[in-house]
XYZ file of C-alpha atoms in Angstrom:
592
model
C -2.606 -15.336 42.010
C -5.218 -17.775 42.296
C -7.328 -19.789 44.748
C -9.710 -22.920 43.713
C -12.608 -22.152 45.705
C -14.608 -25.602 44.044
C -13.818 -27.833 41.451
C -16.154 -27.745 38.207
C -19.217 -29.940 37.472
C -18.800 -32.926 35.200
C -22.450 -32.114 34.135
C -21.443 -29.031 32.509
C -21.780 -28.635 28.994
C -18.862 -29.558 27.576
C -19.712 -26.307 24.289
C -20.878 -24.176 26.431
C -18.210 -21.216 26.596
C -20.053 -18.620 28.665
C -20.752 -21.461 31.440
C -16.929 -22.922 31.032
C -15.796 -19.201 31.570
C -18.259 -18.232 34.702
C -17.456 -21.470 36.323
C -13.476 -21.015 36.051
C -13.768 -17.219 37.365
C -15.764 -18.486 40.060
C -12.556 -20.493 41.272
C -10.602 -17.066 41.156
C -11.109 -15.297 44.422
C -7.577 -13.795 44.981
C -4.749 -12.939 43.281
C -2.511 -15.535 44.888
C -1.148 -17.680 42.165
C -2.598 -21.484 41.854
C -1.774 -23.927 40.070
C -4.711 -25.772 39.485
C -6.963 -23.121 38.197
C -4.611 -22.570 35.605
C -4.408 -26.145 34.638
C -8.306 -26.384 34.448
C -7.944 -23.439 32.037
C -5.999 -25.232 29.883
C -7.915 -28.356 30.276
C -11.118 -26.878 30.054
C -10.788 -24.494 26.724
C -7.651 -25.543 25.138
C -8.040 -28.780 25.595
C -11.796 -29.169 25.072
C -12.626 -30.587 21.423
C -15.843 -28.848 21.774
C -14.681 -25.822 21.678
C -12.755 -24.284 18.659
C -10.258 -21.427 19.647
C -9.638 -20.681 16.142
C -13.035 -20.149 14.815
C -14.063 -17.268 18.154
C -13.667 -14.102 16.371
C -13.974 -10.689 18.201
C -17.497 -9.247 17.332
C -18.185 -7.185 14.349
C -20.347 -5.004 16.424
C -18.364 -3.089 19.381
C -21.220 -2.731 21.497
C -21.621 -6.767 21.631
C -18.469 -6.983 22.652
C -18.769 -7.212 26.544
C -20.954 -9.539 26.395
C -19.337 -12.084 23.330
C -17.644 -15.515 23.800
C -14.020 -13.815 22.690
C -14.379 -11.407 26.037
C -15.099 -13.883 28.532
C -12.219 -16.038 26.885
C -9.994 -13.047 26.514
C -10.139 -11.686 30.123
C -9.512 -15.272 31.535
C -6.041 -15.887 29.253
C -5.001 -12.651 27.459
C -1.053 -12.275 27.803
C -1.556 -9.913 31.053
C -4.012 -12.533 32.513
C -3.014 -14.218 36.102
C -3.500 -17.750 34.788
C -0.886 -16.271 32.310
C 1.424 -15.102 35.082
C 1.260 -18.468 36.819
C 2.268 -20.236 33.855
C 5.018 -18.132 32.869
C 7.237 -19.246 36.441
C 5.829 -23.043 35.620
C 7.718 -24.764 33.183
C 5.497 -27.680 32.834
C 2.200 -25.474 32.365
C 4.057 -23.868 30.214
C 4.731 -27.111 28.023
C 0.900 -27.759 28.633
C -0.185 -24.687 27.368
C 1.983 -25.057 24.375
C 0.761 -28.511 23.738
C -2.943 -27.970 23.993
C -2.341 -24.801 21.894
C -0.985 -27.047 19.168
C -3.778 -29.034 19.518
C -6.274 -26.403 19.005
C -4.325 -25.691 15.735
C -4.483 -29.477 14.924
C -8.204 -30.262 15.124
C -9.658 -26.512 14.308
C -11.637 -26.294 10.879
C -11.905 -22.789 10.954
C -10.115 -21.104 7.578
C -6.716 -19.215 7.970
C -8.046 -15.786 6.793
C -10.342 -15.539 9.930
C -8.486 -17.556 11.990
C -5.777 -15.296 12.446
C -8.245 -12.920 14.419
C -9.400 -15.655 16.473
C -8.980 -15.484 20.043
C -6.269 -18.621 19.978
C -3.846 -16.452 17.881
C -5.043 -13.159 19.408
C -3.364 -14.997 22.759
C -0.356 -16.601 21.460
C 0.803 -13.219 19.541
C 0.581 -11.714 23.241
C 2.359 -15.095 24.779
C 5.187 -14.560 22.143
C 5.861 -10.992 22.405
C 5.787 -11.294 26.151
C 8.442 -14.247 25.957
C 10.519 -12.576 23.032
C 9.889 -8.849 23.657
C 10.606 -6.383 21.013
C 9.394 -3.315 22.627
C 11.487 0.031 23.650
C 9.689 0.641 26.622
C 11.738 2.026 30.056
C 12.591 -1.219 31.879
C 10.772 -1.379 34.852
C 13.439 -3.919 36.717
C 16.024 -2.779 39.141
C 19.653 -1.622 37.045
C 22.216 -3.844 37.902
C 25.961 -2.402 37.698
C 28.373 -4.340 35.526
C 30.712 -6.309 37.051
C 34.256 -5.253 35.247
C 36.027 -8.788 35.253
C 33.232 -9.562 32.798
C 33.082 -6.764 30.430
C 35.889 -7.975 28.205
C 33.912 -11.520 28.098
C 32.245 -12.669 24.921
C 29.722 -15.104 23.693
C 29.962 -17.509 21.217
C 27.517 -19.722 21.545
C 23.711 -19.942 22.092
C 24.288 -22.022 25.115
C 26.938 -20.182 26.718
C 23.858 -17.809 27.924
C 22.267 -20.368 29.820
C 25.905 -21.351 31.521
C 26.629 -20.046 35.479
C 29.918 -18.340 34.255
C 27.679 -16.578 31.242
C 28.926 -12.999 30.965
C 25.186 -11.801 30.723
C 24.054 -13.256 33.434
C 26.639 -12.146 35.912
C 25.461 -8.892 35.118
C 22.347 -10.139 37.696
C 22.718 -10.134 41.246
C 22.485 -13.688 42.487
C 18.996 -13.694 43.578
C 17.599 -12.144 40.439
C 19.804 -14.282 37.906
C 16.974 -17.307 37.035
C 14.829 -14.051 36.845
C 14.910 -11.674 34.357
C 17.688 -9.918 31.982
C 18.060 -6.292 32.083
C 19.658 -5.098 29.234
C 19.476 -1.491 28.237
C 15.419 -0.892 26.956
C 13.953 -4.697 26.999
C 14.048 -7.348 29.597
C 13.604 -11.351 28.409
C 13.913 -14.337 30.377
C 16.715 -16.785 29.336
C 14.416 -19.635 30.145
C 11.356 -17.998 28.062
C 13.522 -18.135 24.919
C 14.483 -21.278 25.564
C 10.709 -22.800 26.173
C 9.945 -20.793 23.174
C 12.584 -22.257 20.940
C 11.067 -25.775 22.472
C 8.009 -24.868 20.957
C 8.758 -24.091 17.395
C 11.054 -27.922 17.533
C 7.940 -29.144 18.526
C 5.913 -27.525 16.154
C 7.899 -28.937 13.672
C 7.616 -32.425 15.088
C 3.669 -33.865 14.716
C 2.632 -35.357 12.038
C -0.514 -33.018 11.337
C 1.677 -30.824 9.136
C -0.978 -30.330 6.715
C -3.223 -28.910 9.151
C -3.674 -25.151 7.663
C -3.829 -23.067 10.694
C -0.323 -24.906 11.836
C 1.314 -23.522 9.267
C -0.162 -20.304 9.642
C 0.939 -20.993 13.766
C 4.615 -21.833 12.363
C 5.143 -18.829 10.187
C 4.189 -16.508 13.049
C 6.686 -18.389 15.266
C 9.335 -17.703 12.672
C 8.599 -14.036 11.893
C 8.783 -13.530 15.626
C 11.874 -15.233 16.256
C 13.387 -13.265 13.315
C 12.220 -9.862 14.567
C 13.491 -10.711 18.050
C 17.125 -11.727 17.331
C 17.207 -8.812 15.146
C 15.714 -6.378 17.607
C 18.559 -3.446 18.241
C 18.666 -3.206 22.249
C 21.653 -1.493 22.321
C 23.718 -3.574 24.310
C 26.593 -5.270 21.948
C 27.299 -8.752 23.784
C 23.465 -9.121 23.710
C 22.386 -8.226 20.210
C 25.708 -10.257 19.159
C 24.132 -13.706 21.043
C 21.019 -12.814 19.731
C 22.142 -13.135 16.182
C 23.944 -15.772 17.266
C 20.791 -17.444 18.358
C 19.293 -17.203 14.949
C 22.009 -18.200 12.964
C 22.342 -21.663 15.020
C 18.617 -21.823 16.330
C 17.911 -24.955 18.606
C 14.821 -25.925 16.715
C 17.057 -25.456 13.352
C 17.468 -29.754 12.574
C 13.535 -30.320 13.341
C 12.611 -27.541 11.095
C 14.735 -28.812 8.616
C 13.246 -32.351 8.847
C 9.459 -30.745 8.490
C 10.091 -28.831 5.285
C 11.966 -31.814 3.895
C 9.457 -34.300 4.537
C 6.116 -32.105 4.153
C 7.275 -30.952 0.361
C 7.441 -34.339 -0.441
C 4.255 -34.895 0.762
C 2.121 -31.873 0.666
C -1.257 -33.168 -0.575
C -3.093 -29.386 -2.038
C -1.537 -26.794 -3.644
C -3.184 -24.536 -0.792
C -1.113 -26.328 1.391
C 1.916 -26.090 -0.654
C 1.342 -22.540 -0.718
C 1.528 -22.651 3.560
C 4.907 -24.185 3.476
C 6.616 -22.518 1.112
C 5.205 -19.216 3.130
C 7.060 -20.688 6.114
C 10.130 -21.706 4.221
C 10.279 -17.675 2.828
C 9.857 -16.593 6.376
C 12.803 -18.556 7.750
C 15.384 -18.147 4.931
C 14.802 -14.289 4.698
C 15.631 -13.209 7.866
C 16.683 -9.718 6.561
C 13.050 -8.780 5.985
C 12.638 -8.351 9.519
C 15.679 -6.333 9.557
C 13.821 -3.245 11.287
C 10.517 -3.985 11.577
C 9.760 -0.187 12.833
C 11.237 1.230 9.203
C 10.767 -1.030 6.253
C 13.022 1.217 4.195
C 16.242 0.519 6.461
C 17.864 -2.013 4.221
C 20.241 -4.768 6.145
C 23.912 -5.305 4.631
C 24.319 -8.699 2.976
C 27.417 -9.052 4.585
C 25.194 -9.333 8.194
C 23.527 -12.880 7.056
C 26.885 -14.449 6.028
C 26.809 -16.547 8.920
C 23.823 -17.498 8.741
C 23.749 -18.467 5.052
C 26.522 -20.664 5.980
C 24.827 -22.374 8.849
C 21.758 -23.103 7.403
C 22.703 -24.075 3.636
C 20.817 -26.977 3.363
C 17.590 -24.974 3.554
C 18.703 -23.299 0.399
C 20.684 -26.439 -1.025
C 18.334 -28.844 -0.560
C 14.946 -27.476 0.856
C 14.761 -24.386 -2.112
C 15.995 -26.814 -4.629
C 12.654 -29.342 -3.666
C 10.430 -26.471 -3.789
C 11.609 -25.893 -7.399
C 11.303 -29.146 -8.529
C 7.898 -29.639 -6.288
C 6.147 -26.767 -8.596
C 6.015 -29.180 -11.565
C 3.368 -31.490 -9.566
C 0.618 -28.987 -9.317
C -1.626 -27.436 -11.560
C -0.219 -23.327 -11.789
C -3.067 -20.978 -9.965
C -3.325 -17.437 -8.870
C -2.535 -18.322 -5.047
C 0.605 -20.380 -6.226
C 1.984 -16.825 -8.363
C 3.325 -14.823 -5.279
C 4.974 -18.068 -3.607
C 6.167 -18.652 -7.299
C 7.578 -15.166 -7.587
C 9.739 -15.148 -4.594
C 11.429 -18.515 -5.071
C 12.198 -17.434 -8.735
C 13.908 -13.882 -7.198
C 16.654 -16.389 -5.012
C 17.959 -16.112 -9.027
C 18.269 -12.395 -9.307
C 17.338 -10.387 -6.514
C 19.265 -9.127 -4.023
C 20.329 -9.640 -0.827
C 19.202 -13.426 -1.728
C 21.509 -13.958 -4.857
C 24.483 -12.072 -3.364
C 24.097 -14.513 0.079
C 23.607 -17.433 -2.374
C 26.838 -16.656 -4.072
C 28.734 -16.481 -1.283
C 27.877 -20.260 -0.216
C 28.478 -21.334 -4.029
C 24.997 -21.995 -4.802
C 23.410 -21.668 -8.541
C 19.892 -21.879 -8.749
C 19.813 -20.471 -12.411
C 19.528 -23.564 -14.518
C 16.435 -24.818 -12.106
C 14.741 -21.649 -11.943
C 15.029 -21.405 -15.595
C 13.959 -25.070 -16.269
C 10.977 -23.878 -14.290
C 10.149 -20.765 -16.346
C 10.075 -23.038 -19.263
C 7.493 -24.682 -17.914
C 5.443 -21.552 -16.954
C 5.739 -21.057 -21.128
C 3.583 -24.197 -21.318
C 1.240 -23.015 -18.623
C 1.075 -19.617 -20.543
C 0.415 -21.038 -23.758
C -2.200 -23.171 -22.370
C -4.199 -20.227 -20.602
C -4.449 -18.300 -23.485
C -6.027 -21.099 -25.425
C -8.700 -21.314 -22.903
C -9.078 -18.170 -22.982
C -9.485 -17.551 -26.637
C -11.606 -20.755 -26.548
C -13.845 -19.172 -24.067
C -13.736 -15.592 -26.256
C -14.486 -17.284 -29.290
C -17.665 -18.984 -27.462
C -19.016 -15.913 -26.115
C -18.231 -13.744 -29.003
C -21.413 -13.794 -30.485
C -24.605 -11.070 -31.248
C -26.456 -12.346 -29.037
C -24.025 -13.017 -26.420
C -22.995 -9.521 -26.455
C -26.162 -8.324 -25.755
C -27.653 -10.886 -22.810
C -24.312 -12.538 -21.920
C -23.366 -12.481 -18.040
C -19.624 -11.390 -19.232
C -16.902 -13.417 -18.140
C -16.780 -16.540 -16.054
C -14.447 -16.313 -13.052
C -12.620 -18.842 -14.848
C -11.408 -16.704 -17.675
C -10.903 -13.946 -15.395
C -8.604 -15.999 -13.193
C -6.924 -17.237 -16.278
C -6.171 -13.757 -17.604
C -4.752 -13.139 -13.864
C -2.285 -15.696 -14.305
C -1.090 -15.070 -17.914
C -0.566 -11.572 -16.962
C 1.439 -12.269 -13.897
C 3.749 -15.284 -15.463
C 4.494 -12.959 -18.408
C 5.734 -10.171 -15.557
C 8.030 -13.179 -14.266
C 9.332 -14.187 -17.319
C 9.685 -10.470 -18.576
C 11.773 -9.848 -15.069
C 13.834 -12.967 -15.359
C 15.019 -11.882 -19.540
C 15.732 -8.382 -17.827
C 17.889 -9.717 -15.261
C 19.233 -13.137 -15.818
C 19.516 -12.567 -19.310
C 17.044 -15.354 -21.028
C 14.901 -15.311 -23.717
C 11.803 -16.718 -22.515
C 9.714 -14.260 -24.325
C 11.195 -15.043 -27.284
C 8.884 -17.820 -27.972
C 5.870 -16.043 -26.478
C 3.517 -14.112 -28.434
C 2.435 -11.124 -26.677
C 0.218 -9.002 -29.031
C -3.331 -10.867 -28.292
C -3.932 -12.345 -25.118
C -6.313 -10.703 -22.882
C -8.002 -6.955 -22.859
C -4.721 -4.650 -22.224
C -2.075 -7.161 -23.325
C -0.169 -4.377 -24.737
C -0.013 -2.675 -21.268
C 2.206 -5.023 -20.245
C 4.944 -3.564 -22.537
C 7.024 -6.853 -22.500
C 10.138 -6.624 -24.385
C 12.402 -9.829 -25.859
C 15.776 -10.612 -24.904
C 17.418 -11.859 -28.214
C 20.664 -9.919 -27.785
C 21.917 -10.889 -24.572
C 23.174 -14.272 -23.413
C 22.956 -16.434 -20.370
C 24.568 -14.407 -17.163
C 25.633 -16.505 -14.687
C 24.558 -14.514 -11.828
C 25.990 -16.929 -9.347
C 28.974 -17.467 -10.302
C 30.629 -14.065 -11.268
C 30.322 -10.275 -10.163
C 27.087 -8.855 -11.071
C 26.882 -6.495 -14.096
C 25.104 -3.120 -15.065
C 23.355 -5.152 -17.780
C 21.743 -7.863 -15.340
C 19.244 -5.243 -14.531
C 17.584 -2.158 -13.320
C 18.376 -1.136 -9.581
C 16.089 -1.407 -7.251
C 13.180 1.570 -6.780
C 9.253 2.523 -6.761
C 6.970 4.493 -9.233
C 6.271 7.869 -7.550
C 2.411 7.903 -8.343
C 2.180 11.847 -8.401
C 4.732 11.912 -11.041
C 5.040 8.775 -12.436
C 8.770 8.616 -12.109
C 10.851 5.625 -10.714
C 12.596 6.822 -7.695
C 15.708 4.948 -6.040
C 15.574 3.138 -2.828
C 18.623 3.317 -0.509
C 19.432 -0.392 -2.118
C 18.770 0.893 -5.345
C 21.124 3.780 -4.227
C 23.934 1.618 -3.408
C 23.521 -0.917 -6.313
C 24.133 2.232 -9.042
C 26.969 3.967 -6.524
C 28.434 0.167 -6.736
C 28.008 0.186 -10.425
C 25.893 -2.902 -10.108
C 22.950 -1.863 -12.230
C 21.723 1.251 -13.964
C 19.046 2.486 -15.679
C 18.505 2.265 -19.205
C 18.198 5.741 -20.236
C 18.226 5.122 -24.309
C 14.443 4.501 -24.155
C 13.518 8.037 -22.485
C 15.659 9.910 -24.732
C 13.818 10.358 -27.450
C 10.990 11.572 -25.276
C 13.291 14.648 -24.060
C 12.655 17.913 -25.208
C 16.549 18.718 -23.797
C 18.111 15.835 -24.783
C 21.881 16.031 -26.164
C 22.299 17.323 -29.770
C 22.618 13.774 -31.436
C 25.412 13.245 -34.329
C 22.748 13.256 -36.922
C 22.071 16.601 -36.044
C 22.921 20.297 -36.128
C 23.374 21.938 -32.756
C 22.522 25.626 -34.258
C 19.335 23.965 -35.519
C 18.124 22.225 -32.765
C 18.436 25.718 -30.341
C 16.544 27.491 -32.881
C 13.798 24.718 -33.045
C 13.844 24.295 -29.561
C 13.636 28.746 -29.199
C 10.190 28.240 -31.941
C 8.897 25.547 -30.027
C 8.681 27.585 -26.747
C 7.388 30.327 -28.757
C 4.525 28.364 -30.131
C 3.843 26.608 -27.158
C 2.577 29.773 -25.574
C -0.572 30.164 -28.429
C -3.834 29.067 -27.392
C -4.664 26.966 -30.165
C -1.166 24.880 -29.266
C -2.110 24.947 -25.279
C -5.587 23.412 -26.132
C -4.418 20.442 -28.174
C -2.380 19.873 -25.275
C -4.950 19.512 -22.936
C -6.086 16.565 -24.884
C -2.337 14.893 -24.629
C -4.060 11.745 -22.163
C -7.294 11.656 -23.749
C -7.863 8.765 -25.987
C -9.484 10.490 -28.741
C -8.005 11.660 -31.966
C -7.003 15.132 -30.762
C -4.895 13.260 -27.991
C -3.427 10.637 -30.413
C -2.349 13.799 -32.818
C -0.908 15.885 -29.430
C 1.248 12.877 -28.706
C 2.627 12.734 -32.172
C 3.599 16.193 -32.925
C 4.614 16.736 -28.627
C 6.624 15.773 -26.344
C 4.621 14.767 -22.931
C 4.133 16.697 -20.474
C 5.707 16.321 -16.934
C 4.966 14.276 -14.816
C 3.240 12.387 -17.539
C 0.134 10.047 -15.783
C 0.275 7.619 -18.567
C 0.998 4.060 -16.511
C 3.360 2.477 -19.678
C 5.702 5.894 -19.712
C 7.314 5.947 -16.073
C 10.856 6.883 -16.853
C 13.863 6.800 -14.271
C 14.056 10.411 -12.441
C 17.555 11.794 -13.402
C 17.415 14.718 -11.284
C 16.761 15.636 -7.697
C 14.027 18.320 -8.666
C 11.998 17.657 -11.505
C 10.185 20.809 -13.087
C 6.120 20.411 -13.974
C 5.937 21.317 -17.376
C 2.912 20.971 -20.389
C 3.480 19.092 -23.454
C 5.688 20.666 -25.688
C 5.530 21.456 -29.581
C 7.970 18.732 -31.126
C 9.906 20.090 -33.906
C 13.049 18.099 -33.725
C 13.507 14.915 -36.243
C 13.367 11.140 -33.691
């Protein structure tokens, strides 16, 4: 692909990307591949200090583009390139490539947000998905018949792929089979894979660890991996081996070693934040399930295996997360991270999976929560500290409003009180109990938390989940404001594993069931007069005011039911029919 016409003054400035880039394509006269021009690639931009990869973001402005540092980079070592060609069929270039890219990573200062648009990551996402492809595209390669002494073969190990006697890659002719795999829609390289898995182990092996656009480097990695193994390419040996990969992946013991040793030493909470991102991507494989519809819900039963082959990330890598929470002061961008190691307690397909290998996490993720009551309690008295110090005349009038500090401290009462309120509903605490909920911030009441004093400590763990661990899973339709099953949530009511709690719409229901208290004569002529009357003007106008906080509204919602859908954001009721009928608010004459 390439020839090296001349080799590159030492003069050069060393910063000086437009130069670096017009004196490499200067080397590239044909299309004949060459070595060396790819290895002053590397050397010269991702191994230059001088320059930083991660911080050379594509213009704002597309008419710059053409003529901005991320084109001249991109055109020289996009994933289509020729200096990427040449090191695809070089295994060592390849290693260099990988090791200068992890130095980039190492020594950039540029922040993750951007970073991830830089032209370094721009390249690697195109490296990776050319390695580990994931596409449905028509294979361009020649079809090679299968060979029937090999059909009935199977493969039960990662490494019996790579073997001469493989059952794949007999499928090859003889002078293709260090090639390419041809299996139904995608083609991968064997070797690819296996420089890729090479990668991640060494990803996992420097000590820069706390390095922020690593981590961000690592998670891709992960996600990728995950989406490939899981990638459907309709050929059964092949998707089986793939799974098979992931359950037993090579870089499995190194990854293991960097969570365990980075937790212990993770210096920031920001950083904290990174690993436990990575973590999450590794031990949920099922979120990448089918990355082309989100809604297609894996089984449980298909990440057995790999439960049991990786247990000590959840034994002993989930249970130092937990424990590592206690060292650093609760924020807003530790919530979400705290969130999804909490759900390992409650939500599925995590606490089935965890069952299944005989792990509890209940009494540490509660021991946790308990601590979050401290953090609560603390908030609040800042912010009622700050309230009370703004709260007078003249503050009201020429006061700037609130600091971002109280703002950010409102953000994180509110979302702790969702956790704990989640973790009475389904693990059956009483964490709110001993929390008062009536003034905290503007809109406390909108958070409609309820105690748990009548239930007692479930076990999810260690026994068959129960309707009264929780609601199944679904989404609020926002045109009508009803909660609408998923296919999980689906499955978890057809299973009798949770159900709605229909008691607290009831009394809201014009049609509800004659109750024993009352007569069922009486309530169809009250019912009859209530249609009747809901068809005057005067009763149509007062309930036009039903969502209106004024005191027409508040005296429409006491004498009517609401209307249907009902937009208020504290009344979204489970949907218990397939075709719900728009109606107004109607005329309440039956006795709550």
């Amino acid at each position: 692909m390439f020839q090296q016409r001349q080799l590159y003054t030492e003069n050069q400035p060393l910063d000086d990307v437009f130069a670096i880039c017009r004196d490499i394509s200067s080397n590239i006269i044909s299309t004949e591949k060459n070595v060396a021009v790819a290895r002053m690639i590397i050397h010269r931009l991702f191994r230059n200090p001088n320059i930083d990869l991660c911080a050379i973001l594509p213009p704002l402005i597309q008419q710059q583009y053409q003529e901005s540092q991320y084109n001249h980079i991109n055109s020289l070592i996009n994933g289509n390139s020729l200096f990427f060609e040449t090191v695809l069929e070089d295994d060592q270039l390849c290693t260099d490539l990988w090791d200068s890219i992890l130095f980039q990573c190492e020594v950039s200062t540029a922040p993750t947000d951007p970073a991830k648009d830089s032209i370094l990551f721009s390249a690697v996402s195109q490296y990776v998905t050319r390695m580990l492809p994931c596409d449905e595209t028509t294979s361009t390669s020649i079809a090679v018949p299968r060979s029937p002494k090999t059909t009935h073969q199977t493969i039960r190990t990662p490494l019996q792929l790579f073997r001469a006697d493989s059952p794949l890659v007999n499928r090859i002719s003889i002078e293709d089979r260090s090639q390419i795999m041809s299996v139904s829609n995608v083609n991968f390289q064997p070797r690819l894979v296996q420089n890729f898995c090479s990668f991640v182990a060494k990803s996992c092996t420097t000590a820069q660890f706390t390095n922020a656009n690593k981590l961000l480097l690592i998670r891709f990695l992960l996600k990728q991996f995950h989406v490939f193994c899981q990638f459907n390419t309709g050929d059964v040996d092949v998707d089986n081996w793939k799974l098979d990969l992931m359950t037993a992946a090579p870089f499995k013991m190194q990854l293991y070693e960097f969570f365990k040793s980075s937790i212990s030493q993770v210096p920031t909470a920001t950083v904290f934040r990174d690993i436990i991102m990575c973590w999450l991507t590794y031990s949920r494989p099922w979120r990448y399930h089918n990355m082309s519809n989100p809604s297609d819900f894996a089984p449980a039963a298909k990440y057995r295996h790999f439960f049991e082959k990786n247990v000590e990330f959840y034994e002993v890598i989930l249970g130092k997360i937990i424990k590592r929470f206690s060292a650093f002061e609760m924020c807003e961008e530790l919530i979400a991270s705290l969130r999804a190691v909490i759900e390992f307690a409650w939500k599925e397909p995590q606490t089935l999976l965890l069952r299944h290998i005989q792990l509890d996490i209940q009494p540490h993720s509660f021991e946790l929560l308990e601590q979050m009551q401290v953090v609560v309690k603390r908030h609040r008295n800042l912010i009622k500290a700050e309230e009370k110090e703004n709260s007078g005349f003249w503050n009201s009038l020429f006061g700037s409003g609130e600091s971002l500090r109280l703002q950010s401290s409102r953000r994180v009462v509110s979302e702790l009180i969702a956790l704990m309120k989640d973790s009475d509903s389904y693990m059956g605490t009483r964490l709110m109990s001993d929390i008062d909920v009536s003034g905290t911030e503007h809109g406390a009441s909108n958070l409609n938390i309820t105690n748990a004093n009548d239930r007692t400590c479930a076990t999810v763990l260690n026994e068959t989940p129960k309707s009264s661990l929780g609601i199944p899973d679904h989404y609020v339709d926002h045109m009508s404001n009803h909660m609408l099953l998923t296919p999980n949530g689906q499955r978890q009511v057809l299973n009798r594993e949770k159900r709605f709690d229909y008691s607290k719409c009831i009394k809201d229901d014009p049609k509800a069931p004659v109750r024993s208290y009352e007569l069922a004569f009486a309530v169809r002529i009250m019912t009859a007069l209530a249609l009747k009357m809901n068809q005057l003007a005067f009763v149509r106008t007062v309930g036009e005011h039903y969502s209106e906080r004024s005191v027409v509204g508040a005296i429409a919602r006491k004498i009517m039911y609401p209307p249907v859908p009902n937009l208020d954001p504290n009344a979204t009721v489970p949907a218990y029919s397939a075709r719900i009928i728009r109606s107004p608010p109607l005329l309440r004459l039956r006795v709550s």
